[in-house]
PDB file of C-alpha atoms in Angstrom:
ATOM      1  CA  UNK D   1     163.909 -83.777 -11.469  1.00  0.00           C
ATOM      2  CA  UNK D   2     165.156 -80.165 -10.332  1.00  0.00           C
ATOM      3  CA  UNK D   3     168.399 -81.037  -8.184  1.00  0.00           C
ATOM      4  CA  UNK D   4     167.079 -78.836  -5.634  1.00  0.00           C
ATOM      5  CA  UNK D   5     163.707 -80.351  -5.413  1.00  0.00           C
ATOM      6  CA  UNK D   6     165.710 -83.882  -5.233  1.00  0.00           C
ATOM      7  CA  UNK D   7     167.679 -82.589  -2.368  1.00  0.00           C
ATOM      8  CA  UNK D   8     164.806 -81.256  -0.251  1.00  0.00           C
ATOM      9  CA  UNK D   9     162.892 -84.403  -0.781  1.00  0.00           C
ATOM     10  CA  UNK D  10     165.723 -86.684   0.531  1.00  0.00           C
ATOM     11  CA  UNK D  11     165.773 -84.488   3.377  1.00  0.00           C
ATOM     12  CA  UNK D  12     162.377 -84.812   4.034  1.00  0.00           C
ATOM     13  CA  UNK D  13     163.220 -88.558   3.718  1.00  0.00           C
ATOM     14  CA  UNK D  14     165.733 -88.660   6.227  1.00  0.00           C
ATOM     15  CA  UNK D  15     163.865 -86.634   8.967  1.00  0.00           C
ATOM     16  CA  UNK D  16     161.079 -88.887   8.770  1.00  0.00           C
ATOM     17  CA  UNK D  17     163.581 -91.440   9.959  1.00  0.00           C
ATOM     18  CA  UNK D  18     165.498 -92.533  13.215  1.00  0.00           C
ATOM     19  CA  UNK D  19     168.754 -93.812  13.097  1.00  0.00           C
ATOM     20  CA  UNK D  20     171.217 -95.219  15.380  1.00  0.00           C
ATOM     21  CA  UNK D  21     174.310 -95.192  13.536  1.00  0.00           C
ATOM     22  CA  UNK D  22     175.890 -93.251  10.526  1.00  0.00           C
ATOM     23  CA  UNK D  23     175.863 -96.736   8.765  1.00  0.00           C
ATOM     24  CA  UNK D  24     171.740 -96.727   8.750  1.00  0.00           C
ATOM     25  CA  UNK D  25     171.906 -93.229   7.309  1.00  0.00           C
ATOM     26  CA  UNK D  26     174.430 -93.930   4.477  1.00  0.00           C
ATOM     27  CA  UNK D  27     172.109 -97.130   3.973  1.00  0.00           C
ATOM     28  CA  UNK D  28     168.816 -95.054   4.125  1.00  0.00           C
ATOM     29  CA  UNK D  29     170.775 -92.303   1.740  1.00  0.00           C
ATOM     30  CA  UNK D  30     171.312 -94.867  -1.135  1.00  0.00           C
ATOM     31  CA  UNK D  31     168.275 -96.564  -1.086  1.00  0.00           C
ATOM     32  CA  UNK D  32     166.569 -93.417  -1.541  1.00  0.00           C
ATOM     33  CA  UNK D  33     168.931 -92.506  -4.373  1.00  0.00           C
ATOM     34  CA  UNK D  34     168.565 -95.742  -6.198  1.00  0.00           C
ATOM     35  CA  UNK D  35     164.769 -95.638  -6.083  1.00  0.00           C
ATOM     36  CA  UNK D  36     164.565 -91.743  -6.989  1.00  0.00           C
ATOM     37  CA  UNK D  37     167.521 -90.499  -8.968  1.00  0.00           C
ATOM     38  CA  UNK D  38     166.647 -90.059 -12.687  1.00  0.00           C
ATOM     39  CA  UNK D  39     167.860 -92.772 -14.832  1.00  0.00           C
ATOM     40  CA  UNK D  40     169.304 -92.180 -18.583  1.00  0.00           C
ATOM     41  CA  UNK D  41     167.966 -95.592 -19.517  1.00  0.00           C
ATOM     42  CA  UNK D  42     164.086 -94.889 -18.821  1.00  0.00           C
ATOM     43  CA  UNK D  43     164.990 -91.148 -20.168  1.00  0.00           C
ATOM     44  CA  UNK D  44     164.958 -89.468 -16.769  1.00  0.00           C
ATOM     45  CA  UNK D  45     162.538 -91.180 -15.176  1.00  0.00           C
ATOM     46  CA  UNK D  46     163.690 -92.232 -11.789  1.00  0.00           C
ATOM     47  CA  UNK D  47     163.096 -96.261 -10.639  1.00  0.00           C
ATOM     48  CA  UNK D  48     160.295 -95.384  -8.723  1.00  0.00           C
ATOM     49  CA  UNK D  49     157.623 -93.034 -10.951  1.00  0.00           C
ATOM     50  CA  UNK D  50     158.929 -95.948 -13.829  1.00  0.00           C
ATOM     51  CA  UNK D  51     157.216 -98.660 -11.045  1.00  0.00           C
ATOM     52  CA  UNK D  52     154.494 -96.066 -10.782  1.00  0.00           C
ATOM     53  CA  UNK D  53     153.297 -95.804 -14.415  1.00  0.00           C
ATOM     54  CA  UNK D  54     153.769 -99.721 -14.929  1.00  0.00           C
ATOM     55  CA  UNK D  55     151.715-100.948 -11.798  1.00  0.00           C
ATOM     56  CA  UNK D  56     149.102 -97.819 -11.083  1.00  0.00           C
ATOM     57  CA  UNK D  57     148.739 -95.826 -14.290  1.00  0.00           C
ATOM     58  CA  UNK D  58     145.925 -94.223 -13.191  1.00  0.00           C
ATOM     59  CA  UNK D  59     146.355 -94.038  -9.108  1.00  0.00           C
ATOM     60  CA  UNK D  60     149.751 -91.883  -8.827  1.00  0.00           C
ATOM     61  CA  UNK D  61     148.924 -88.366  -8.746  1.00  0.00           C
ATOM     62  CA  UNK D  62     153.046 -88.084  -7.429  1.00  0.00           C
ATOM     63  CA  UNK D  63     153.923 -89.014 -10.965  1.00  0.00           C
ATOM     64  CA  UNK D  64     151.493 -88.520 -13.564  1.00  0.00           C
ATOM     65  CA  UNK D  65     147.906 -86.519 -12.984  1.00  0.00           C
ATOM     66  CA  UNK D  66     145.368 -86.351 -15.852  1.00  0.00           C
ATOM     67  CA  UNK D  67     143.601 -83.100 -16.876  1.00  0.00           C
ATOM     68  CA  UNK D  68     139.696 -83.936 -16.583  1.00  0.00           C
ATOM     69  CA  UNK D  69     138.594 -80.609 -17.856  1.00  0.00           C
ATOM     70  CA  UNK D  70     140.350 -81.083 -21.172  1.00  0.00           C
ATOM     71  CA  UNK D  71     138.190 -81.348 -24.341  1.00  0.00           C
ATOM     72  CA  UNK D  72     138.098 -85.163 -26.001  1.00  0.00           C
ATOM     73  CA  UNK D  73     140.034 -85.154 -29.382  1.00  0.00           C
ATOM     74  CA  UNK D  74     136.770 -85.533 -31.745  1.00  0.00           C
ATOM     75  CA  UNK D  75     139.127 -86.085 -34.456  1.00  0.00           C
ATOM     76  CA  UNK D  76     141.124 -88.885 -33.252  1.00  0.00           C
ATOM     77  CA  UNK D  77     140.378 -91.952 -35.181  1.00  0.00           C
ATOM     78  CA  UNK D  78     138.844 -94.239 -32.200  1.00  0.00           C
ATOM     79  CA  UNK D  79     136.678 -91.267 -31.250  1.00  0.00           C
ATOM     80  CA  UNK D  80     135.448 -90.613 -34.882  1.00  0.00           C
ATOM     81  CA  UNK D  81     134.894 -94.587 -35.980  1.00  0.00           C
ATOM     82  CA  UNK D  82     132.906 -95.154 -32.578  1.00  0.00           C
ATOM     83  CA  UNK D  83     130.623 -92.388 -32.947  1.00  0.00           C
ATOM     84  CA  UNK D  84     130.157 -93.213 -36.228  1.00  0.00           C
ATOM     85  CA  UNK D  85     129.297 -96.841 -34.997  1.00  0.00           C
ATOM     86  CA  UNK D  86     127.177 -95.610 -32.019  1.00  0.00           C
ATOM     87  CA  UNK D  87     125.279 -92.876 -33.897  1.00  0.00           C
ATOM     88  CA  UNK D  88     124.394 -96.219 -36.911  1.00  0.00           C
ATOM     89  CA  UNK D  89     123.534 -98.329 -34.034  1.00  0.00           C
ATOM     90  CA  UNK D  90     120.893 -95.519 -32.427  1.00  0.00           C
ATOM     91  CA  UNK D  91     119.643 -94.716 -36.129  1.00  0.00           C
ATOM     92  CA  UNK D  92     118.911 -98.052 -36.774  1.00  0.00           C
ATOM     93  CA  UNK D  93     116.952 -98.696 -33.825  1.00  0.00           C
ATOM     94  CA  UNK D  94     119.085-101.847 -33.397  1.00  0.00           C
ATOM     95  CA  UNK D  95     121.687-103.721 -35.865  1.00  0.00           C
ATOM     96  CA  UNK D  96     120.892-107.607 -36.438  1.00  0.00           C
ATOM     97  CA  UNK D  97     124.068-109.573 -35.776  1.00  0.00           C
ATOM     98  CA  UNK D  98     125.252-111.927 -38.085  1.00  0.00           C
ATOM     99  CA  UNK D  99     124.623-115.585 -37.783  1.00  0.00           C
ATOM    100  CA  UNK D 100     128.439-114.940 -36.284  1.00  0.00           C
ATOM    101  CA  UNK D 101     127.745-112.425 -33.725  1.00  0.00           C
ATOM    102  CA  UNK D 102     129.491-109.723 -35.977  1.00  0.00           C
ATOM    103  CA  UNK D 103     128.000-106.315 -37.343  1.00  0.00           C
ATOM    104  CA  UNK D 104     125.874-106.696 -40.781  1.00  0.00           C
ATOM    105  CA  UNK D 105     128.397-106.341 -44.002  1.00  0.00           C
ATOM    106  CA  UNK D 106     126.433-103.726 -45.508  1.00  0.00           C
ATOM    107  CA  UNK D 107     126.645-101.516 -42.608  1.00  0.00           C
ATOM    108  CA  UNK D 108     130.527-101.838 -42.145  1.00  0.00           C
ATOM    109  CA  UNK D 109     130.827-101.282 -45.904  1.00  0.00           C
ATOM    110  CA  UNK D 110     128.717 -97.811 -45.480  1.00  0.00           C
ATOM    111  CA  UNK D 111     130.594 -97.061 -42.359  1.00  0.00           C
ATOM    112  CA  UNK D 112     134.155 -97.274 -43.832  1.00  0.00           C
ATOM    113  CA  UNK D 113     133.385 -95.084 -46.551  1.00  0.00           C
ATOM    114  CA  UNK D 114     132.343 -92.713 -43.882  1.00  0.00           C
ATOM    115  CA  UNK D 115     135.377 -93.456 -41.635  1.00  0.00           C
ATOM    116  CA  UNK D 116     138.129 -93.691 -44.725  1.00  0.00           C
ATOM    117  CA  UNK D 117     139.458 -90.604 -47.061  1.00  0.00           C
ATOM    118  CA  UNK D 118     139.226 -91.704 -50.931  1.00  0.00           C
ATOM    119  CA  UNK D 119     143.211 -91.932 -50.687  1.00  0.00           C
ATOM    120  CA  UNK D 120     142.967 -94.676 -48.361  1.00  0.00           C
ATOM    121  CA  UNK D 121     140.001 -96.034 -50.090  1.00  0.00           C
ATOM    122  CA  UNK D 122     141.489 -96.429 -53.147  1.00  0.00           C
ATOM    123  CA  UNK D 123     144.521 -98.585 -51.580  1.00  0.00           C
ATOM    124  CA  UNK D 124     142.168-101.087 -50.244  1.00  0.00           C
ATOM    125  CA  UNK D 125     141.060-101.434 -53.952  1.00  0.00           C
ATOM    126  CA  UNK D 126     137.287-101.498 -52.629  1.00  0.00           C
ATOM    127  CA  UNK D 127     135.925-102.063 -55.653  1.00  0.00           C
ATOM    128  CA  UNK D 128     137.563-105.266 -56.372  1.00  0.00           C
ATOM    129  CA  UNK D 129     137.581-106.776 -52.613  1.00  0.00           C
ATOM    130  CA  UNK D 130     135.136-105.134 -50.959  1.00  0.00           C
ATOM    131  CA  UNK D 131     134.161-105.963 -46.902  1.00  0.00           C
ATOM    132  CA  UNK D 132     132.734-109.275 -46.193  1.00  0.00           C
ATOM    133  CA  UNK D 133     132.528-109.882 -42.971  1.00  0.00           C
ATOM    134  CA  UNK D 134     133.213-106.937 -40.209  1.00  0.00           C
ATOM    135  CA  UNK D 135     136.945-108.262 -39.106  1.00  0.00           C
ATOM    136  CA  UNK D 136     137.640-107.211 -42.943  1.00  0.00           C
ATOM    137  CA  UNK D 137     137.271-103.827 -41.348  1.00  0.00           C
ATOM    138  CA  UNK D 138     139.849-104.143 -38.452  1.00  0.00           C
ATOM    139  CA  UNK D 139     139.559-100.753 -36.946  1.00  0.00           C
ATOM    140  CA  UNK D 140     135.736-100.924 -36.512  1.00  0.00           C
ATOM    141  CA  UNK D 141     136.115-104.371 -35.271  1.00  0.00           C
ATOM    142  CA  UNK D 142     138.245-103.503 -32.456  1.00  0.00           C
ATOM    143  CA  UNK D 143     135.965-100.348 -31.473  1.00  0.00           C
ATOM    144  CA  UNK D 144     133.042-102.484 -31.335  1.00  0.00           C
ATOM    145  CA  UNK D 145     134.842-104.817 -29.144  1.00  0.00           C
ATOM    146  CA  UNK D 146     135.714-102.399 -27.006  1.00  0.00           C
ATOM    147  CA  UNK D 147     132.543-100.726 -26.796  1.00  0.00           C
ATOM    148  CA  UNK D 148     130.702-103.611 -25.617  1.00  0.00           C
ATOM    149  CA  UNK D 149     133.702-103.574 -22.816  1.00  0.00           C
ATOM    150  CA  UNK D 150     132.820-100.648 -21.676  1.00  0.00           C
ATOM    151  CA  UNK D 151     129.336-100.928 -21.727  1.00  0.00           C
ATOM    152  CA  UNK D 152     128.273 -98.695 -24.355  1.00  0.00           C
ATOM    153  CA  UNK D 153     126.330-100.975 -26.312  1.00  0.00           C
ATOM    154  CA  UNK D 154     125.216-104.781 -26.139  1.00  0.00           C
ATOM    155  CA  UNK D 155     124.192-107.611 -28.201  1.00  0.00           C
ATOM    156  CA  UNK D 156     120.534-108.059 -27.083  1.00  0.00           C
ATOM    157  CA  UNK D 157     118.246-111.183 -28.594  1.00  0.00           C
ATOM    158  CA  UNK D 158     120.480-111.608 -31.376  1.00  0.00           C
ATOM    159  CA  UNK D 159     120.849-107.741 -32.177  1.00  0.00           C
ATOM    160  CA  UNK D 160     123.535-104.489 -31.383  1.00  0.00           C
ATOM    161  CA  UNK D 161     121.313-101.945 -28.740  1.00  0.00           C
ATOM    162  CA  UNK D 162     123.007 -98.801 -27.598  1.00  0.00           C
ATOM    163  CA  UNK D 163     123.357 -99.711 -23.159  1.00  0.00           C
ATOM    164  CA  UNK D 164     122.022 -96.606 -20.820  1.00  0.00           C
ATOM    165  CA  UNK D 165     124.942 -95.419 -21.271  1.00  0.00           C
ATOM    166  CA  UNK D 166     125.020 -95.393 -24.775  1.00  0.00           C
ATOM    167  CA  UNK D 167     122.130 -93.560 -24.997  1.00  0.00           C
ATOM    168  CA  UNK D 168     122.702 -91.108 -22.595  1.00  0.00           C
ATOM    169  CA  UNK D 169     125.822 -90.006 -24.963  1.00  0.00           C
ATOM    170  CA  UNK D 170     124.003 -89.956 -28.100  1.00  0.00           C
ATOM    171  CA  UNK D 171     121.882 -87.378 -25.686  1.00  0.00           C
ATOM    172  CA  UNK D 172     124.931 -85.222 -24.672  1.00  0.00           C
ATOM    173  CA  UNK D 173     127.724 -86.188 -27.190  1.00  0.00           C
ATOM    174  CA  UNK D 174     130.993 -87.685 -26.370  1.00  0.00           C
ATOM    175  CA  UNK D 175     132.868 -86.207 -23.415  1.00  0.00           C
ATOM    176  CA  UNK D 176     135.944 -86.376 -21.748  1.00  0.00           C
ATOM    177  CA  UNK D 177     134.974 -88.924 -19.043  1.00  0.00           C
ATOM    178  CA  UNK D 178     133.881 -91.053 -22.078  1.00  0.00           C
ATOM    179  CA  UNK D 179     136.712 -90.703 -23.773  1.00  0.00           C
ATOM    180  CA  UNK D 180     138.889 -91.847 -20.056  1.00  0.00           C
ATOM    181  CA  UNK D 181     136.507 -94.310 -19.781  1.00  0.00           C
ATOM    182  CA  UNK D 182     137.594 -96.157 -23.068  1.00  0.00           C
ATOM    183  CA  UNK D 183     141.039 -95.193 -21.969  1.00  0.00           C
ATOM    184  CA  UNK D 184     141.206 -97.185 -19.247  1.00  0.00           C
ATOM    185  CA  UNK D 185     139.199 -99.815 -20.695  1.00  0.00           C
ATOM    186  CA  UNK D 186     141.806 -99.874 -23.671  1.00  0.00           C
ATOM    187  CA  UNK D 187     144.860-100.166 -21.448  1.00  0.00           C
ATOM    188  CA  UNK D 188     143.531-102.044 -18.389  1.00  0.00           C
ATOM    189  CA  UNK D 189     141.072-104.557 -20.035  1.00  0.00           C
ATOM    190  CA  UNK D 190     142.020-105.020 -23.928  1.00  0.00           C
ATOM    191  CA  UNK D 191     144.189-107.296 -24.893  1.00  0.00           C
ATOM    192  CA  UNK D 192     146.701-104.997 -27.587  1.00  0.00           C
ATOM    193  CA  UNK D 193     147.738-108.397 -28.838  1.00  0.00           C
ATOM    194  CA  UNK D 194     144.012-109.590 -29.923  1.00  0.00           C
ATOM    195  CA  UNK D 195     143.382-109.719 -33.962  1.00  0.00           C
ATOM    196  CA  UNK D 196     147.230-109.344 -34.306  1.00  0.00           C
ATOM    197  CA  UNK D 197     149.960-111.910 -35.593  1.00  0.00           C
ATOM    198  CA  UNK D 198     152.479-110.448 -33.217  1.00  0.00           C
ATOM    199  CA  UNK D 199     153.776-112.070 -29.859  1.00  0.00           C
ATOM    200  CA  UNK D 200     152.411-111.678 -26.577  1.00  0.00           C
ATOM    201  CA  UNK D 201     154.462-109.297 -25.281  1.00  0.00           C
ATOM    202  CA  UNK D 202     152.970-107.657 -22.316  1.00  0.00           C
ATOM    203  CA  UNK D 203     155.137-104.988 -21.180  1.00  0.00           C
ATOM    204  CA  UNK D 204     153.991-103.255 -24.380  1.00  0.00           C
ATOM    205  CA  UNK D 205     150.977-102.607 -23.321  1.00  0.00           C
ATOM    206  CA  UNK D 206     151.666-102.250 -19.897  1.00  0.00           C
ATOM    207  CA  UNK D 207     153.802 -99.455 -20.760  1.00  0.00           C
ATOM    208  CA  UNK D 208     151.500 -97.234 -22.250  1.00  0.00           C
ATOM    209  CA  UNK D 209     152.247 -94.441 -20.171  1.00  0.00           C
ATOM    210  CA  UNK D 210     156.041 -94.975 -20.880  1.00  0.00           C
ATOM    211  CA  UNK D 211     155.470 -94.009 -24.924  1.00  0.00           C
ATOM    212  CA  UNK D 212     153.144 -91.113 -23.862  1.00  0.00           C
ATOM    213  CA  UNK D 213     156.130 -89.968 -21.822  1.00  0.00           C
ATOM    214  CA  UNK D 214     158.383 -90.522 -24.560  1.00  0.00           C
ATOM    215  CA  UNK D 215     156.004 -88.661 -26.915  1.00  0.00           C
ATOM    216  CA  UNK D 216     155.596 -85.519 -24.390  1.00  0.00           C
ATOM    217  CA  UNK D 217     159.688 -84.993 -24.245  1.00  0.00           C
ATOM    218  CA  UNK D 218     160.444 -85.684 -27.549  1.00  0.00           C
ATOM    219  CA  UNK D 219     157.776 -85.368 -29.622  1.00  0.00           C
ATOM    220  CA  UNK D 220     157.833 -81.836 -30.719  1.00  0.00           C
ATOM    221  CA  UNK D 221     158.846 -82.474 -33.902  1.00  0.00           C
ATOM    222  CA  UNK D 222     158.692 -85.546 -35.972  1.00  0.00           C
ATOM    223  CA  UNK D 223     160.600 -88.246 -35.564  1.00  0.00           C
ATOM    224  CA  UNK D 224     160.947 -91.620 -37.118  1.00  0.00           C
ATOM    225  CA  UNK D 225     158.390 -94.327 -35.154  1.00  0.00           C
ATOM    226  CA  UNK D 226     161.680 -96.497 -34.530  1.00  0.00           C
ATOM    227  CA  UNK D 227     163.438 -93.809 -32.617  1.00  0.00           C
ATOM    228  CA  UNK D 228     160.416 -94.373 -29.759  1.00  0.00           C
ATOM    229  CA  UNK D 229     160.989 -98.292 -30.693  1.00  0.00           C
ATOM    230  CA  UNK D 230     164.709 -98.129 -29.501  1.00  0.00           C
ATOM    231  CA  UNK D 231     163.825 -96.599 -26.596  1.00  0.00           C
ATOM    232  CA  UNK D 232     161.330 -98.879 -25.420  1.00  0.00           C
ATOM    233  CA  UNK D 233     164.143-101.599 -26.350  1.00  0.00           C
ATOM    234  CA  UNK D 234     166.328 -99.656 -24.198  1.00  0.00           C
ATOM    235  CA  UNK D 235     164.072 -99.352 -20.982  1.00  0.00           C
ATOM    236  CA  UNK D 236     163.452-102.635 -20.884  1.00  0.00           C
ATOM    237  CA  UNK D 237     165.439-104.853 -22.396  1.00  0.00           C
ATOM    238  CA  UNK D 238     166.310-107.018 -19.295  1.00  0.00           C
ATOM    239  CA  UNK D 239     162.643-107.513 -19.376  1.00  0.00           C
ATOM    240  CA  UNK D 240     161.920-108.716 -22.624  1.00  0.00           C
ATOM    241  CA  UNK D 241     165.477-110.607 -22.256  1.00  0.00           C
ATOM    242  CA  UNK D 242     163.516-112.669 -19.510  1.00  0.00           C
ATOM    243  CA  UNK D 243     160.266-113.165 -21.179  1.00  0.00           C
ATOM    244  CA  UNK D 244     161.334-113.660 -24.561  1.00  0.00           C
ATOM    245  CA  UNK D 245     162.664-117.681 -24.491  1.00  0.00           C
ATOM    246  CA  UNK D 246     159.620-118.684 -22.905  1.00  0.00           C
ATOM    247  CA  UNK D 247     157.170-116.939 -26.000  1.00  0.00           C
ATOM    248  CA  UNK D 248     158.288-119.827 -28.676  1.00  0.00           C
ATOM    249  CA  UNK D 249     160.617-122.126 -29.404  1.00  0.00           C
ATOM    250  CA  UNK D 250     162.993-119.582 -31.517  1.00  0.00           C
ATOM    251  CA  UNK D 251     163.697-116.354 -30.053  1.00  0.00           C
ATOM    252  CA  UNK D 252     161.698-113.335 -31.042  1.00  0.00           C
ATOM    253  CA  UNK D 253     164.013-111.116 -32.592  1.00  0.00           C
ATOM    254  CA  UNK D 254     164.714-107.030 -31.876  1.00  0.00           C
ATOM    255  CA  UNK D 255     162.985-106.095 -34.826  1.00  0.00           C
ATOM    256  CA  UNK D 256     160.011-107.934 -34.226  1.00  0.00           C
ATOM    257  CA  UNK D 257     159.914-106.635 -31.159  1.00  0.00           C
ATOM    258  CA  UNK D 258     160.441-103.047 -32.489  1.00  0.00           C
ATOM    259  CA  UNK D 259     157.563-104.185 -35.136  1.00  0.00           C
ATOM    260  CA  UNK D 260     154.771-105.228 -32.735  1.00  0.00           C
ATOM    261  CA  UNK D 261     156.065-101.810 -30.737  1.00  0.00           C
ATOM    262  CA  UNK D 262     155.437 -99.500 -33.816  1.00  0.00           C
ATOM    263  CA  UNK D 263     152.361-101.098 -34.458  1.00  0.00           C
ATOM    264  CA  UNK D 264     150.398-101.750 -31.090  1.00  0.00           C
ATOM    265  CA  UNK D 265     152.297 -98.596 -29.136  1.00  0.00           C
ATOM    266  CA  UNK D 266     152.535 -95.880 -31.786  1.00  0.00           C
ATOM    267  CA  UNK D 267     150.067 -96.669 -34.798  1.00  0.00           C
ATOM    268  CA  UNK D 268     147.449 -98.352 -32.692  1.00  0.00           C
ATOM    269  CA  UNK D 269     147.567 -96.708 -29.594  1.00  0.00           C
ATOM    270  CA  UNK D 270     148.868 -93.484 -29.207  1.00  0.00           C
ATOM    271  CA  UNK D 271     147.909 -92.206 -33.168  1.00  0.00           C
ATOM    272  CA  UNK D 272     144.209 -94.049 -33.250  1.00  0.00           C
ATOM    273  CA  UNK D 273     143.822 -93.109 -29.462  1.00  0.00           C
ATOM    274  CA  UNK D 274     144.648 -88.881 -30.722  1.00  0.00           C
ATOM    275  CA  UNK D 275     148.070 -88.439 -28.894  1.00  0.00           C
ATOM    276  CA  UNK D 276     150.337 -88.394 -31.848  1.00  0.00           C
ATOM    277  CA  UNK D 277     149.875 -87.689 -35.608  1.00  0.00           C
ATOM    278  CA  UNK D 278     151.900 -88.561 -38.907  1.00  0.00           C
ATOM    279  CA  UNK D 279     152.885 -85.968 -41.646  1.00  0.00           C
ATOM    280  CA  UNK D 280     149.558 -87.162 -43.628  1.00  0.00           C
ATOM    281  CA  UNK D 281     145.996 -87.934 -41.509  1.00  0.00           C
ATOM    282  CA  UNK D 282     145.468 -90.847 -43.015  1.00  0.00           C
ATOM    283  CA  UNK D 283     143.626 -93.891 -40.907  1.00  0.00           C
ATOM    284  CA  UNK D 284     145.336 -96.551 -42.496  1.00  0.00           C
ATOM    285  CA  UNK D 285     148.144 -95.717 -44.769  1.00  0.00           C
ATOM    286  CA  UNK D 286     149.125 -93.692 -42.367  1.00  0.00           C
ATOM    287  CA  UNK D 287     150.950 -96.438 -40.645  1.00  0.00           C
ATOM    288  CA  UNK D 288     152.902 -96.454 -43.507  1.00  0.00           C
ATOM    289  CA  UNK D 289     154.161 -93.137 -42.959  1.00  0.00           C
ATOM    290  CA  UNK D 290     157.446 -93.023 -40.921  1.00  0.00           C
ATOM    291  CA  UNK D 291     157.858 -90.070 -39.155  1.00  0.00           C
ATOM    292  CA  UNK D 292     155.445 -89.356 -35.969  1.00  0.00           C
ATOM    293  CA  UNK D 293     154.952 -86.415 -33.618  1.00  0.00           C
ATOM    294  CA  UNK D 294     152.766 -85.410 -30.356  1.00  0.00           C
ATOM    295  CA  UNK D 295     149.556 -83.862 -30.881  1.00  0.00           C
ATOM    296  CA  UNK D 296     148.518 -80.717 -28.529  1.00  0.00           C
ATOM    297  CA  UNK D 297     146.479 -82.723 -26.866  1.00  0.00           C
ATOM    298  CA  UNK D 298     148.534 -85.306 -25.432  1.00  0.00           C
ATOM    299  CA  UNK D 299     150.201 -82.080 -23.839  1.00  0.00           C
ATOM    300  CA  UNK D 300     146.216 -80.904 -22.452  1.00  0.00           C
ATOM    301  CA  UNK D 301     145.618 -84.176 -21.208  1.00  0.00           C
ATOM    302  CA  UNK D 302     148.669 -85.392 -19.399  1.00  0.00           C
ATOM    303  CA  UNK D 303     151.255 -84.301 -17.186  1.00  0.00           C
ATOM    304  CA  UNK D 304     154.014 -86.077 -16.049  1.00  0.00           C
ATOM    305  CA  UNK D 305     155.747 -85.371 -13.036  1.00  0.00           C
TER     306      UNK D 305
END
């Protein structure tokens, strides 16, 4: 925050107050600077916009405002493997579920070699273990999950229909409201931890907006995914120093923590979601890849502050 912006806004603070004594306004004074100064530990980000982006991600236009006229990111992975899953679902006139309630094999098979580059492909050794069920396809699993979330399509008498909604964007193509309303259905409604062998560790998710920050003031250039790790450590370690006894009988360690960070906060979230990109565009492999950066979207989307 600009010091002079800072010092006009604790002004306003204080004339919007009445005091009776120079104790109140010395009281009044540091309350205001504890809840507004910026703090080192959440990387300038005072106490209050950090409160902000944990409890109303989407309802503080004070802290963060979102850019509705930006165009989606057609080539972030989520947006490419559902439209490749809605598109099969409207060709098909319908999918039959599996006796399981799961998409047919054949289709995910055909589908990943749609969604996956031969380099990736060729890691999964397709040839000799090839999809058998869809969770063997975790990516497509988790979009279909969330698709029927946010009511794009639904299993109806035993089969996968595109919802009104569905078909009114295989009408129109994907737009930016779709693409905020899987947004919010991602961060507000998924579980992160689901179809992972992590631990439940909330504040992960719930800081989503926390490692988009991070991303927007650092991510320029690339940087290693555990640099972002250590910082999310850093913000709130006196919260996962609270949660973390009560998760299992042995204490999760930091680098599990910084594991289950890398993987549900930069590989699955911000990189499948289109906000940051590794050295190689790789779906899968590239969560291999160490080093991560912003994309210019992230920067059309989002504003913080």
């Amino acid at each position: 925050m600009d010091p002079k912006d800072f010092i006009k806004r604790l002004w306003e603070f204080l004339e919007s107050k009445s005091f009776s004594s120079p104790e109140e306004i010395d009281r009044a004074i540091k309350e205001f600077v504890e809840k507004n100064a910026p703090l080192e530990v959440f990387c300038g980000l005072s106490l209050y916009k950090m409160l902000r982006l944990l409890n109303f991600p989407f309802d503080s236009p004070d802290v963060v405002s979102f850019n509705t006229n930006a165009l989606p990111p057609l080539d972030a992975p989520f947006v490419r493997l559902f439209i490749l899953l809605v598109n099969g679902i409207h060709d098909a006139k319908g999918l039959k579920a599996t006796a399981t309630g799961n998409l047919p094999r054949d289709f995910c098979r055909e589908l990943e070699r749609n969604y996956l580059p031969e380099e990736d492909l060729k890691f999964f050794s397709r040839d000799m273990f090839p999809i058998m069920r869809e969770q063997d396809f975790p990516d497509l699993h988790r979009v279909r999950v969330i698709a029927e979330m946010a009511g794009y399509i639904r299993k109806y008498k035993r089969r996968f229909v595109l919802t009104k909604k569905g078909k009114k964007l295989i009408e129109r193509g994907f737009t930016i409201d779709d693409y905020f309303e899987f947004l919010k259905t991602f961060t507000l409604k998924y579980n992160w931890a689901y179809f992972d062998f992590y631990e439940e560790i909330d504040i992960i998710q719930d800081s989503f907006l926390f490692t988009l920050y991070l991303l927007q003031i650092f991510g320029s250039e690339f940087r290693p995914k555990e640099f972002y790790a250590n910082k999310f450590l850093t913000a709130f370690s006196h919260t996962l120093k609270k949660i973390l006894p009560e998760s299992r009988v042995d204490k999760v360690t930091e680098e599990e923590i910084k594991d289950a960070y890398t993987h549900r906060a930069i590989n699955l979230f911000a990189i499948f979601w289109g906000f940051a990109e590794t050295e190689k565009k790789l779906p899968y492999l590239g969560r291999f890849i160490e080093n991560v950066r912003k994309t210019n979207f992230l920067d059309e989307l989002i504003n913080f502050t």
